[in-house]
Amino acid sequence: MKTEIYQPTDENLAYCASLIAKGEIVAFPTETVYGLGANALCPESVKKIYAAKGRPSDNPLIVHIASSGQIDFLAASVPEKAKRVVERFMPGPVTIVLPKKEIVPDEVTGGLKTVAIRMPSSEIARKLIELSGCPICAPSANTSTRPSPTTAKHVYDDLNGKIAAIIDGGECEVGVESTVIDFCAEGKVRLLRAGGMPIELLESEIGEIEVVKNSKVALCPGMKYKHYAPTAEVYLAPVGESEKIIAAYDRFTNNGKKAVIVALDGNREKYGTRTVWSAGKDSRDYAHNLFALLRRSDDEKADVVLCESVTDDGYGLGVENRLGKASGGKTL
Ligand code: TXA
Ligand code: MG
């Protein structure tokens, strides 16, 4: 199959929407990462996503909508706090998990009785959903286990020949996936995946959100799998311990390995003449740049990527989670 890349003109969006309506799968930009979309109400189309990504079929997909009116169509009930999240933060980089209605196929939810719903703030994404006339389920548009794609080129590198179309909306603004929160547990709201919307912001609207740290069980089915891994070995250094990064860099380099350091701009000069890739000025920038840097390590055939940690507040929690997965837990 030839994979075409389309600019997001009205005409091209209408064409790509018609592909989705016909049961094809199309990669499209959102403000978080690129998604690989199918008609969420058509099991045969949904199966194509799992095949193209090589994704385990027990890992459920997020259903993307263009207007909050579509929530009642998908969810059996919407608790008061979920309504407030919808009111204040949607569209935006947040996903809510609610009890599902019959109409949502098991292929989308991995057999769960709940459905994850998100309204992207990307206008290209919302227009595509609107024009296709159906909710669009979409995982990140990468090959399973690889870093999520934040440009059309990343998608092409992974899925060329496996999908019909990629809509090129440029670089994603946020850079990590949406924050996923669950409203299905009795009496509490739980964080299932940290991401592009800080939980402090969500808590300012709905009160405490339970964060289960170091849980042995993956709350979000997808989080139990190997994830975000480039070919290079990734190591994580504790916050502020740049001397550990320097020691590791020198050790690997002396052993003939190509090592690179990922660091915040404020720490740049600590590393002297060593190779440093900028994560940006703060954890929000780090979130924006992280996946692209991991993919760059493949393009430039690095053997080792030594990453600074950030504190786990605000945007940092999502960054730390992705770094933990990409490194497979290897710390310096
Ligand atoms: O920002 C995003 O969320 C991106 C863009 C494309 O919208 N999508 C994304 O999809 O990250 P994916 O499939 O890579 O991650 C979805 C996560 C998985 O960890 C999955 O297990 C979880 O959401 N999930 C989906 N439905 C769920 C459900 N009903 N209950 C619990 N977790 C669910
Ligand atoms: Mg993903």
XYZ file of N, CA and C and ligand atoms in Angstrom, residues 30 32-35 53 55 59-62 64 95 97 112 114-116 118 138-140 176-178 180 192-193 219-223, ligand 1:
132
model
N -2.788 15.609 16.469
C -3.559 16.203 17.569
C -2.575 17.114 18.303
N -1.429 16.627 21.176
C -0.508 15.828 22.005
C 0.505 15.099 21.138
N 0.045 14.070 20.419
C 0.886 13.296 19.502
C 0.011 12.958 18.291
N 0.612 12.404 17.238
C -0.196 11.970 16.095
C -0.975 10.713 16.471
N -2.214 10.636 15.979
C -3.048 9.470 16.228
C -3.260 8.681 14.944
N -0.122 -1.307 13.785
C 0.789 -0.940 14.866
C 1.515 -2.124 15.487
N -0.064 -3.881 17.717
C -0.452 -3.606 19.109
C -1.262 -4.766 19.678
N -5.296 -3.976 24.579
C -4.949 -2.604 24.968
C -5.956 -1.641 24.338
N -6.878 -1.090 25.152
C -7.994 -0.328 24.585
C -7.591 1.007 23.974
N -8.467 1.531 23.138
C -8.203 2.761 22.396
C -9.045 3.914 22.946
N -8.529 5.120 22.761
C -9.278 6.319 23.142
C -10.199 6.711 21.989
N -12.085 9.581 20.085
C -11.967 11.032 19.918
C -13.267 11.599 19.363
N -8.165 12.915 28.886
C -9.072 11.834 28.479
C -9.830 11.368 29.707
N -12.358 8.438 31.450
C -12.848 7.063 31.325
C -14.186 6.957 32.044
N -13.274 -4.178 27.845
C -13.663 -3.495 29.090
C -15.080 -2.926 28.971
N -15.809 -0.057 30.034
C -15.620 1.400 30.113
C -15.097 1.906 28.775
N -15.240 3.219 28.572
C -14.715 3.812 27.337
C -13.933 5.085 27.678
N -12.792 5.254 27.016
C -11.963 6.448 27.207
C -12.326 7.455 26.120
N -11.946 11.502 24.496
C -11.128 12.712 24.468
C -11.560 13.609 23.315
N -8.408 6.221 18.248
C -7.038 6.391 17.781
C -6.030 6.187 18.900
N -5.093 5.275 18.690
C -3.918 5.231 19.549
C -2.873 6.168 18.957
N -1.740 6.323 19.612
C -0.648 7.068 19.003
C -0.206 6.327 17.732
N 3.537 15.114 24.576
C 3.253 13.826 25.238
C 1.746 13.596 25.179
N 1.333 12.344 25.389
C -0.073 11.992 25.261
C -0.927 12.627 26.365
N -2.223 12.518 26.157
C -3.170 13.120 27.102
C -3.073 12.493 28.495
N -4.880 10.719 31.414
C -6.088 9.877 31.440
C -6.596 9.771 32.873
N -4.961 7.546 35.642
C -4.505 6.309 35.000
C -3.214 6.528 34.221
N -3.051 7.724 33.676
C -1.808 8.031 32.959
C -1.537 9.522 33.076
N -2.659 0.361 35.765
C -4.062 0.775 35.840
C -4.619 0.991 34.444
N -3.806 1.578 33.602
C -4.166 1.788 32.213
C -3.609 0.557 31.506
N -4.455 -0.259 30.890
C -3.936 -1.505 30.338
C -2.674 -1.301 29.492
N -2.634 -0.196 28.732
C -1.505 0.040 27.829
C -0.191 0.265 28.541
N -0.239 0.655 29.816
C 0.996 1.049 30.482
C 1.816 -0.163 30.946
O -2.981 12.035 23.576
C -3.441 10.913 23.433
O -4.127 10.354 24.301
C -3.115 10.188 22.101
C -3.741 10.986 20.956
C -3.621 10.283 19.630
O -5.056 11.307 21.250
N -3.587 8.844 22.126
C -2.989 7.873 22.854
O -3.506 6.621 22.662
O -2.058 8.078 23.582
P -2.788 5.295 23.152
O -3.607 4.195 22.614
O -1.353 5.319 22.733
O -2.941 5.322 24.702
C -4.218 5.198 25.275
C -4.095 4.774 26.714
C -3.596 3.358 26.824
O -2.651 3.279 27.881
C -4.871 2.574 27.134
O -4.600 1.419 27.858
C -5.694 3.593 27.909
O -5.401 4.829 27.295
N -7.135 3.322 27.829
C -7.928 3.365 26.742
N -9.189 3.001 27.057
C -9.200 2.731 28.381
C -10.203 2.302 29.301
N -11.451 2.071 28.917
N -9.827 2.138 30.590
C -8.572 2.378 31.004
N -7.578 2.775 30.178
C -7.886 2.944 28.878
